[in-house]
Coordinates of C-alpha atoms in Angstrom, one line a residue:
Chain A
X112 CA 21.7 26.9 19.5
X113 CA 23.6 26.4 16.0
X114 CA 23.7 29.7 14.6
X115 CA 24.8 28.9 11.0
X116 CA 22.1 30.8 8.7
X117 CA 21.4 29.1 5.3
X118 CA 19.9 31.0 2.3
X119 CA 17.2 28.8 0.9
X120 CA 14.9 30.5 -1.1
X121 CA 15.0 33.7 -3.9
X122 CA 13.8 36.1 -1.5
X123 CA 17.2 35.5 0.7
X124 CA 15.3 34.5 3.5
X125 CA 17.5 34.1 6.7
X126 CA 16.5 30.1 7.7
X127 CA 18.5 28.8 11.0
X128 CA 17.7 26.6 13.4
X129 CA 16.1 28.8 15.7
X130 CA 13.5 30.0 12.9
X131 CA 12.6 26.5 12.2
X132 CA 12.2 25.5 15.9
X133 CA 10.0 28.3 16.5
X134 CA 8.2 27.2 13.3
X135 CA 7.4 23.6 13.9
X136 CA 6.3 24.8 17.8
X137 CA 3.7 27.4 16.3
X138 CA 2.5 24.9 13.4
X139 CA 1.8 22.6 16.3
X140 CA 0.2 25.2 18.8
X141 CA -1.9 26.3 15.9
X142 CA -3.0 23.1 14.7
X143 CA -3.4 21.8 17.8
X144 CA -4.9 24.9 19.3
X145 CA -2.7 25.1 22.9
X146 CA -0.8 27.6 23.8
X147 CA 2.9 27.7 22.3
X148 CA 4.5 28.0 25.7
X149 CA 3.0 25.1 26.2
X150 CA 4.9 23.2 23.7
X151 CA 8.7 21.9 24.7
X152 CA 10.8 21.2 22.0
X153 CA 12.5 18.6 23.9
X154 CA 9.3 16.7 24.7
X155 CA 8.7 13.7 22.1
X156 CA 6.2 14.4 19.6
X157 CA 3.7 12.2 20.5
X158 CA 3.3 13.4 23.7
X159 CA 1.6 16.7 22.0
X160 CA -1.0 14.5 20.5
X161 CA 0.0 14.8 17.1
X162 CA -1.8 12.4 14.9
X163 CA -0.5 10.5 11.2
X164 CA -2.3 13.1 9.3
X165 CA -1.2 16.4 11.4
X166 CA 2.4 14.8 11.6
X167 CA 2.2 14.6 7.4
X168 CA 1.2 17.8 6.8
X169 CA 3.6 19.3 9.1
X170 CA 6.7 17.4 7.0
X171 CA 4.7 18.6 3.8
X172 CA 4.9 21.9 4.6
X173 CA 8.7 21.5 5.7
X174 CA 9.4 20.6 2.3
X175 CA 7.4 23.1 0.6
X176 CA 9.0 25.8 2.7
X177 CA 13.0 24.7 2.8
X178 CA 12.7 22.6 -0.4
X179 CA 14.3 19.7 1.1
X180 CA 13.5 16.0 1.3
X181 CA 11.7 15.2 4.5
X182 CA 11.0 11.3 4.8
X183 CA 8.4 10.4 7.0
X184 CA 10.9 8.3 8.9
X185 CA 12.8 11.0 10.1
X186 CA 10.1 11.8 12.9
X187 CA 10.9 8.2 14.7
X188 CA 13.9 9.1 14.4
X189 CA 14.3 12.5 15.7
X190 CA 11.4 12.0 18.3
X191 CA 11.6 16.0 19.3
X192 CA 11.6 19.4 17.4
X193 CA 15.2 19.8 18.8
X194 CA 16.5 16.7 17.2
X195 CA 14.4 16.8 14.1
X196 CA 15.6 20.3 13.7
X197 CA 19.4 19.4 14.0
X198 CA 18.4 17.3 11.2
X199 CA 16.7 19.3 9.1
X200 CA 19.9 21.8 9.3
X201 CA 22.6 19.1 8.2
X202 CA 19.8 18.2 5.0
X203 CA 20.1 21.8 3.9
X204 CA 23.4 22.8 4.4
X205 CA 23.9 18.9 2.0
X206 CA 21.2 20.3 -0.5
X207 CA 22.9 24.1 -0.3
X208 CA 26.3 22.6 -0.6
X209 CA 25.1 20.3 -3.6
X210 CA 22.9 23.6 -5.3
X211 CA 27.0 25.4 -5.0
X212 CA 28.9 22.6 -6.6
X213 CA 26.2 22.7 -9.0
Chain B
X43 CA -20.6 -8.0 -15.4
X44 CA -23.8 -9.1 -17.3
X45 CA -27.1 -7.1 -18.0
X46 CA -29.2 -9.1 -17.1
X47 CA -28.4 -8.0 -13.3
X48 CA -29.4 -4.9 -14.4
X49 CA -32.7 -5.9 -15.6
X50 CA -34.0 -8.0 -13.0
X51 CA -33.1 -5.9 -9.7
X52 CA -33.5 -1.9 -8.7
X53 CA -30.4 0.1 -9.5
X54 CA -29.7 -0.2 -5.8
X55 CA -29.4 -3.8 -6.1
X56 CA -28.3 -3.5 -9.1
X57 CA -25.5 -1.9 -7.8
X58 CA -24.9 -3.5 -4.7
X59 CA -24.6 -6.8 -6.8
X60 CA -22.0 -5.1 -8.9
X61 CA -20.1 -4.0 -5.9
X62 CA -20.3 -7.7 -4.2
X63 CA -16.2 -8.5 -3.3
X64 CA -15.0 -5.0 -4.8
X65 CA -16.2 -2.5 -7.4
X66 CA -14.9 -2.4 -10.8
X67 CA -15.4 1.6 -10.3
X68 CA -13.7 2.1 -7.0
X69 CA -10.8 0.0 -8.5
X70 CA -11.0 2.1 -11.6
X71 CA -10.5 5.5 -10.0
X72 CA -7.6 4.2 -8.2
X73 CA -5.7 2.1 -10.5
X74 CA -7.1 3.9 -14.2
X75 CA -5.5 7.3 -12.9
X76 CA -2.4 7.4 -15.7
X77 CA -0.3 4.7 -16.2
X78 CA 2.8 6.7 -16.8
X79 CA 2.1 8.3 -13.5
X80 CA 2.3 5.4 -11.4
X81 CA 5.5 4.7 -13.6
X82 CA 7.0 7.7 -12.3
X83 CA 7.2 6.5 -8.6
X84 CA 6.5 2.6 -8.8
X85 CA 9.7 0.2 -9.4
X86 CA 10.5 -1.0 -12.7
X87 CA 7.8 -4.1 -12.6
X88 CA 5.6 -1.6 -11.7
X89 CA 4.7 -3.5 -8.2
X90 CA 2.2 -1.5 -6.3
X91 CA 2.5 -2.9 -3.0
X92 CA 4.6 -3.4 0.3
X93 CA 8.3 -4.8 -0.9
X94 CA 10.3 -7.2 1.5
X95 CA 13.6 -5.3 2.2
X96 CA 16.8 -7.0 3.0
X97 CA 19.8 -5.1 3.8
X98 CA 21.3 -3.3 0.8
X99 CA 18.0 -3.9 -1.6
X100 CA 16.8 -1.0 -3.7
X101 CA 13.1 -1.1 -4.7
X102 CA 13.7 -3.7 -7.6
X103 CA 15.5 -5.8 -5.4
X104 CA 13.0 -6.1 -2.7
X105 CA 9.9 -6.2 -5.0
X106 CA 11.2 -9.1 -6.5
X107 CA 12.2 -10.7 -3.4
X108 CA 8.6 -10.0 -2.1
X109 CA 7.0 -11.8 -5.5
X110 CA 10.0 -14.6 -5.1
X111 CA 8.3 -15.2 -1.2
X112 CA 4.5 -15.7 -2.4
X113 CA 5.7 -17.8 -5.2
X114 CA 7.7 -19.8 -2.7
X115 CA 4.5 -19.8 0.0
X116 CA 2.1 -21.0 -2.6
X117 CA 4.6 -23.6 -4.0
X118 CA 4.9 -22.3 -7.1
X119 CA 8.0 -24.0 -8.1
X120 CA 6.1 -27.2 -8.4
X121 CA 2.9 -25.5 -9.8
X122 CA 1.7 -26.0 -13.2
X123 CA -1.1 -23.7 -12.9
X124 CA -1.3 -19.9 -10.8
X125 CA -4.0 -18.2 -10.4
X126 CA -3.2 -14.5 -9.1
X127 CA -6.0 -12.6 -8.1
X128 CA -5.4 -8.8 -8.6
X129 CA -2.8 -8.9 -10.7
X130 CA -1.6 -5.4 -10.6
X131 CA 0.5 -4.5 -13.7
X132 CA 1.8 -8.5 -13.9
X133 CA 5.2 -8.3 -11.7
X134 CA 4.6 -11.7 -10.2
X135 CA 2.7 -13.0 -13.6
X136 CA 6.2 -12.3 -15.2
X137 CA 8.7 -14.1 -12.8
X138 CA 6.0 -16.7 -12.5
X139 CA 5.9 -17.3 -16.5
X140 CA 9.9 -18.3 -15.8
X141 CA 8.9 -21.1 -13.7
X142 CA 9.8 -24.6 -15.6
X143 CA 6.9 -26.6 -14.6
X144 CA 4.5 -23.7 -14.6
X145 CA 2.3 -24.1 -18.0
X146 CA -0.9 -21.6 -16.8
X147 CA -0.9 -18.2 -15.3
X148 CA -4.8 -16.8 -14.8
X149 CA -4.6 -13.3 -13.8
X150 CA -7.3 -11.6 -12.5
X151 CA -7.7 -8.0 -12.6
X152 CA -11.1 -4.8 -12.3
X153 CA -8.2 -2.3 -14.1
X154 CA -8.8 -2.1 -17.8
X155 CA -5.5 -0.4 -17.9
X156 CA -3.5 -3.2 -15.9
X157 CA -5.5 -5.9 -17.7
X158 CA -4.4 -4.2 -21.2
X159 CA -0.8 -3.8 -19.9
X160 CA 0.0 -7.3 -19.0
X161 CA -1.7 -8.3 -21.9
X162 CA 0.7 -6.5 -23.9
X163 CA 3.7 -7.9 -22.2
X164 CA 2.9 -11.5 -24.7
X165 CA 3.3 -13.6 -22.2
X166 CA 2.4 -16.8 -23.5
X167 CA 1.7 -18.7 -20.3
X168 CA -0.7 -16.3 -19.1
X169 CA -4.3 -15.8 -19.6
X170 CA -5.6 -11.9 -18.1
X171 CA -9.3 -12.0 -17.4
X172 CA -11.1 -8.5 -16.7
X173 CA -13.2 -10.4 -13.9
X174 CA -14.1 -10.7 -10.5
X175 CA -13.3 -13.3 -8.1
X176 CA -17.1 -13.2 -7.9
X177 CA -17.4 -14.2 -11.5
X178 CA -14.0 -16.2 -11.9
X179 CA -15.2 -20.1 -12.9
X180 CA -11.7 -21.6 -13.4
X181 CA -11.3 -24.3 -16.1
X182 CA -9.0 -26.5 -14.1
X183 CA -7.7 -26.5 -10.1
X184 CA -5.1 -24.5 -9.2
X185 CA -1.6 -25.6 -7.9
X186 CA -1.2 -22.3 -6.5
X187 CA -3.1 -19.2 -5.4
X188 CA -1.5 -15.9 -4.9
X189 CA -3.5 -12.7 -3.5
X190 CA -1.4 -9.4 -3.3
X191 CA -3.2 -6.2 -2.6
X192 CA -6.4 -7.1 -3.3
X193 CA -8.3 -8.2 -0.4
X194 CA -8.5 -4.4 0.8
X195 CA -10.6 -4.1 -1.9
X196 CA -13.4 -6.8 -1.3
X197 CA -15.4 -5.3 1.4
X198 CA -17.0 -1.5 2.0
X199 CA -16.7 1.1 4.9
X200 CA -20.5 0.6 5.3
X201 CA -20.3 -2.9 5.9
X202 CA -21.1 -4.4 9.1
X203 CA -18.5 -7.1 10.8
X204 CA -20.6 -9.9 10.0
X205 CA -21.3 -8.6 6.2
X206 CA -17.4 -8.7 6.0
X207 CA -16.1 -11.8 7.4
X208 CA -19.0 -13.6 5.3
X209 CA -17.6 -11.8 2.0
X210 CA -13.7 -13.1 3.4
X211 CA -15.1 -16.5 3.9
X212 CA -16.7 -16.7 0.1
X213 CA -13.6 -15.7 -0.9
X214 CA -11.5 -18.5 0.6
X215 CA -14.2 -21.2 0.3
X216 CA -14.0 -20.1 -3.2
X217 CA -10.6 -19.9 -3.4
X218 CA -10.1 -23.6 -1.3
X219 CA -12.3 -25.4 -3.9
X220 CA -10.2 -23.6 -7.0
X221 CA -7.0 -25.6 -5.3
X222 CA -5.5 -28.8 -5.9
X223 CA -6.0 -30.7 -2.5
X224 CA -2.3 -30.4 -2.5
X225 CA -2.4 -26.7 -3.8
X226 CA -1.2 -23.7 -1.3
X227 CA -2.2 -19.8 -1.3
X228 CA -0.5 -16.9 0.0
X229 CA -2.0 -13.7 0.4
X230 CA -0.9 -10.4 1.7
X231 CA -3.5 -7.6 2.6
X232 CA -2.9 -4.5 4.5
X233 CA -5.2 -4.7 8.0
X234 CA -5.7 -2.4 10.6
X235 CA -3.1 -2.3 13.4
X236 CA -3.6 -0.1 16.0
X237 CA -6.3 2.0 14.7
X238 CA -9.6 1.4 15.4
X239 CA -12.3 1.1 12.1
X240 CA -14.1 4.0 13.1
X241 CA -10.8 6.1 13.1
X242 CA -10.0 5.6 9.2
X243 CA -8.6 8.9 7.6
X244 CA -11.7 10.4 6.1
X245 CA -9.0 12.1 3.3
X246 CA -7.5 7.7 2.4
X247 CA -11.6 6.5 2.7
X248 CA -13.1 9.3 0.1
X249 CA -10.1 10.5 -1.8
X250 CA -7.7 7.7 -2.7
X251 CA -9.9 4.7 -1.9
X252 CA -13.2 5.1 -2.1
X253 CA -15.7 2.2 -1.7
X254 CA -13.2 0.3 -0.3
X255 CA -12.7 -1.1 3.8
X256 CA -9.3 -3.2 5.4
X257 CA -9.8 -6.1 7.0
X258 CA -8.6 -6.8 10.4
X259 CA -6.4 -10.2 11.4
X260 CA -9.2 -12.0 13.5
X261 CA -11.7 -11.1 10.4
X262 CA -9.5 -13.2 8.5
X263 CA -8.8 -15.8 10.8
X264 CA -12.6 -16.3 11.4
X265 CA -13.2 -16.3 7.7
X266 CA -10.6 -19.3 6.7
X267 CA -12.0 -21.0 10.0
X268 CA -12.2 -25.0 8.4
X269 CA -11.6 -24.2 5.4
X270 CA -7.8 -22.9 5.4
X271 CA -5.0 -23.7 7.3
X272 CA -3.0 -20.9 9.0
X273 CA 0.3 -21.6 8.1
X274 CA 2.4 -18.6 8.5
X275 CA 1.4 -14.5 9.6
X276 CA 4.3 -11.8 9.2
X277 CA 3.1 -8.8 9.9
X278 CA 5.8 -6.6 7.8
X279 CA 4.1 -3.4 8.7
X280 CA 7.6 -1.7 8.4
X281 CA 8.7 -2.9 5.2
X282 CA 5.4 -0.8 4.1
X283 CA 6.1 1.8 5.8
X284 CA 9.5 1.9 4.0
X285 CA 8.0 0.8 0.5
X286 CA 5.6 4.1 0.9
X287 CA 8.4 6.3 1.9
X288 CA 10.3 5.0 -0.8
X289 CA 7.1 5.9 -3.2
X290 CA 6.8 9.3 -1.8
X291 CA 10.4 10.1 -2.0
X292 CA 10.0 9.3 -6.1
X293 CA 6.7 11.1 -6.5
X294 CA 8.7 14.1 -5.4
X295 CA 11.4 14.0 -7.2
X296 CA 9.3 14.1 -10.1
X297 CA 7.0 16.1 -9.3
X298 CA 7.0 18.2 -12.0
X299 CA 6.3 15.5 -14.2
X300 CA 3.7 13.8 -12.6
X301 CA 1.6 17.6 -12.4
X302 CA 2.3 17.2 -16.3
X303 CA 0.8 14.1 -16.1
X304 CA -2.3 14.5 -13.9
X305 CA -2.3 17.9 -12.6
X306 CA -1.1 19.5 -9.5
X307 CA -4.0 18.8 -7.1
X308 CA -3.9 14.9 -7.9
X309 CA -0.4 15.1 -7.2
X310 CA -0.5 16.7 -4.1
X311 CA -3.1 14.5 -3.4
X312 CA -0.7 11.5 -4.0
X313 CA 2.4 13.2 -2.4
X314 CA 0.4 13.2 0.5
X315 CA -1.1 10.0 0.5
X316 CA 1.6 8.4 -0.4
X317 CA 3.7 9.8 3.3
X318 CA 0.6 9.3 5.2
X319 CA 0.3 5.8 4.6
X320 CA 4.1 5.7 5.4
X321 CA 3.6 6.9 8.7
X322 CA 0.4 4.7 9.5
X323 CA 2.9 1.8 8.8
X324 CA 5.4 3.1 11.0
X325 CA 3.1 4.1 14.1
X326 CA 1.7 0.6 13.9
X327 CA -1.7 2.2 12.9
X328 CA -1.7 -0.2 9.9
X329 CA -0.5 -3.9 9.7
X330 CA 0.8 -5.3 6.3
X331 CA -0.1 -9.3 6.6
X332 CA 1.3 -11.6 4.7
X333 CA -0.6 -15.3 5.2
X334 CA 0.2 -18.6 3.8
X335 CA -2.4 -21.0 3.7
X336 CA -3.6 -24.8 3.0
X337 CA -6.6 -26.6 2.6
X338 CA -8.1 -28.5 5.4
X339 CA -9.0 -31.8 3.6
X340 CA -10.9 -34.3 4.9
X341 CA -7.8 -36.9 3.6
X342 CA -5.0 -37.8 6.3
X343 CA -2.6 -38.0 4.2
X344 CA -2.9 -34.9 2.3
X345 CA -2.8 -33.0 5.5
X346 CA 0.3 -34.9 6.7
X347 CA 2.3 -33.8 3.7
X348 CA 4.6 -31.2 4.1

């Protein structure tokens, strides 16, 4: 698991990939109301049931929380948590490497 | 709409008769929202609807390349008179207006804003009417029709199947007997794909459209039964998808600006909107059609012509 821990918000919250994993497998659990063990983040995401509303908030909330861009399209693309979170990593460390330069 | 509905039916009536093929109310909370807001995330033209992406178009590029197919479908090029029906804010009004042989442009539109807008732009070939198709009585036939983004509009949620295909069929009998007998329409609705009716997002129904219902692809077929021809279907579901994502992406990053505009909760409201429509397009939940049709005529060699 990529280890590299990214400072996104004021409060100098630690985010890595592990944090956001574990995030977007309790935001499921919860929304879906099953158990989070239940919830592989190598299965696809529409094998959990997830629906086009769920799946919106969930990249709403993503945004809101690491204040990046999260297209919708991303979530065909990166079919699991464990690829949509390798994603989500490179966007911030382009965003946190853009907020240095400027 | 005159008052003398008003007058000779119940308010239910009344308003049911108001409503007939889309209400000027529905279309007004939607559209009438802030015209500088939509300006924050629409293209340049101000095109609200699904662009047709080539490899390497931005927005502009693949809005006008969308308007530059209908015009094409409906023959424009050899048109001297257009009618658009739901006109938006005039994007194909405006490349149509640069057609040689085009003298006429009717646009119609429910938006007072949109109908003010295009209005404005002094376009001297075109004529915007604050009507119906309902009401529309044209003063000569049309060469071509174009429909973009308005159909979704015509029928309610509480409608029955029947009640809706009857409504589509007015509108293409009505449409058919506006036409040239050599005269061609293209339309492009969004339709249900995958989803059933009875699944519709209760948040897109009440919130963002209200009043309003989509049609589904053998509603239209069995509405232009005899009296269009089926020339062409695309379903270009992902060029929505991408259009919306496209949308979204602009909404947030000017977000700020928009809550300026029209508050944080609308824009929220939007923001999400805006990415769950996306992924509708993308799951295959919703189908963006684009149609070409022709008059059936009775006349062999009218139907013979390519």
């Amino acid at each position: 698991m990529n280890t590299i821990a990214i400072e996104v918000t004021e409060q100098q919250e630690k985010i890595d990939a592990d944090v956001i994993e574990s995030w977007c497998v309790n935001y499921i659990a919860r929304t879906l109301d099953i158990p989070p063990d239940e919830i592989d983040p190598k299965d696809e995401f529409h094998t959990f049931g997830l629906d086009s509303a769920i799946a919106t908030a969930m990249i709403l909330d993503l945004e809101d929380w690491l204040r990046i861009d999260v297209p919708p399209s991303v979530i065909f693309e990166q079919v699991t948590i464990s690829n949509l979170v390798v994603d989500l990593m490179i966007r911030l460390k382009m965003v946190e490497s853009g907020r240095k330069v400027a | 709409m005159n008052g003398s509905v008003e007058l000779e039916a119940s308010p239910a009536q009344a308003l049911s008769a108001q409503d007939y093929g889309g209400s000027a109310q529905a279309i007004q909370y939607h559209y009438d929202v802030n015209r500088e807001f939509y300006r924050l995330w629409l293209d340049e033209s101000m095109t609200y609807s699904s662009a047709l992406w080539e490899k390497g178009d931005d927005l502009v590029a693949a809005q006008k390349r969308k308007i530059r197919y209908h015009l094409a479908q409906s023959h424009a090029d050899d048109a001297r008179s257009i009618l658009d029906v739901g006109c938006g804010w005039g994007g194909l009004i405006r490349l149509a207006a640069d057609l040689p042989s085009v003298e006429r442009i009717i646009g119609l539109t429910l938006s007072e804003d949109q109908a003010a807008y295009v209005r404005g732009l002094g376009l001297e070939k075109a004529e915007i009417r604050l009507e119906s198709w309902t009401e529309h009585e044209p003063e000569l036939p049309y060469d071509s029709i174009v429909s973009i983004g308005a159909f979704e509009h015509f029928t309610k949620p509480e409608d029955s199947t029947e009640e809706k295909i009857a409504v589509y069929r007015d509108f293409f009998r009505r449409c058919a007997s506006w036409l040239t007998p050599d005269g061609r329409m293209s339309l492009q609705t969004i339709a249900f794909g995958s989803m059933k009716r009875e699944e519709s997002s209760l948040f897109i129904n009440n919130e963002i459209f209200p009043a309003s219902d989509l049609p589904r692809l053998d509603e239209i077929a069995a509405a232009a039964d005899g009296i269009f021809e089926i020339v062409q279907v695309r379903n270009d579901r992902l060029h929505y998808a991408r259009t919306f994502e496209m949308w979204a992406q602009n909404l947030r990053s000017r977000h700020t600006a928009a809550a300026a505009l029209v508050g944080e909760e609308v824009t929220k409201k939007y923001e999400r909107y805006l990415k769950q429509s996306s992924m509708g397009f993308y799951m295959g939940k919703l189908a963006l059609y684009r149609v070409s049709l022709r008059p059936i005529s009775p006349r062999w060699a009218t139907m013979a012509a390519a």
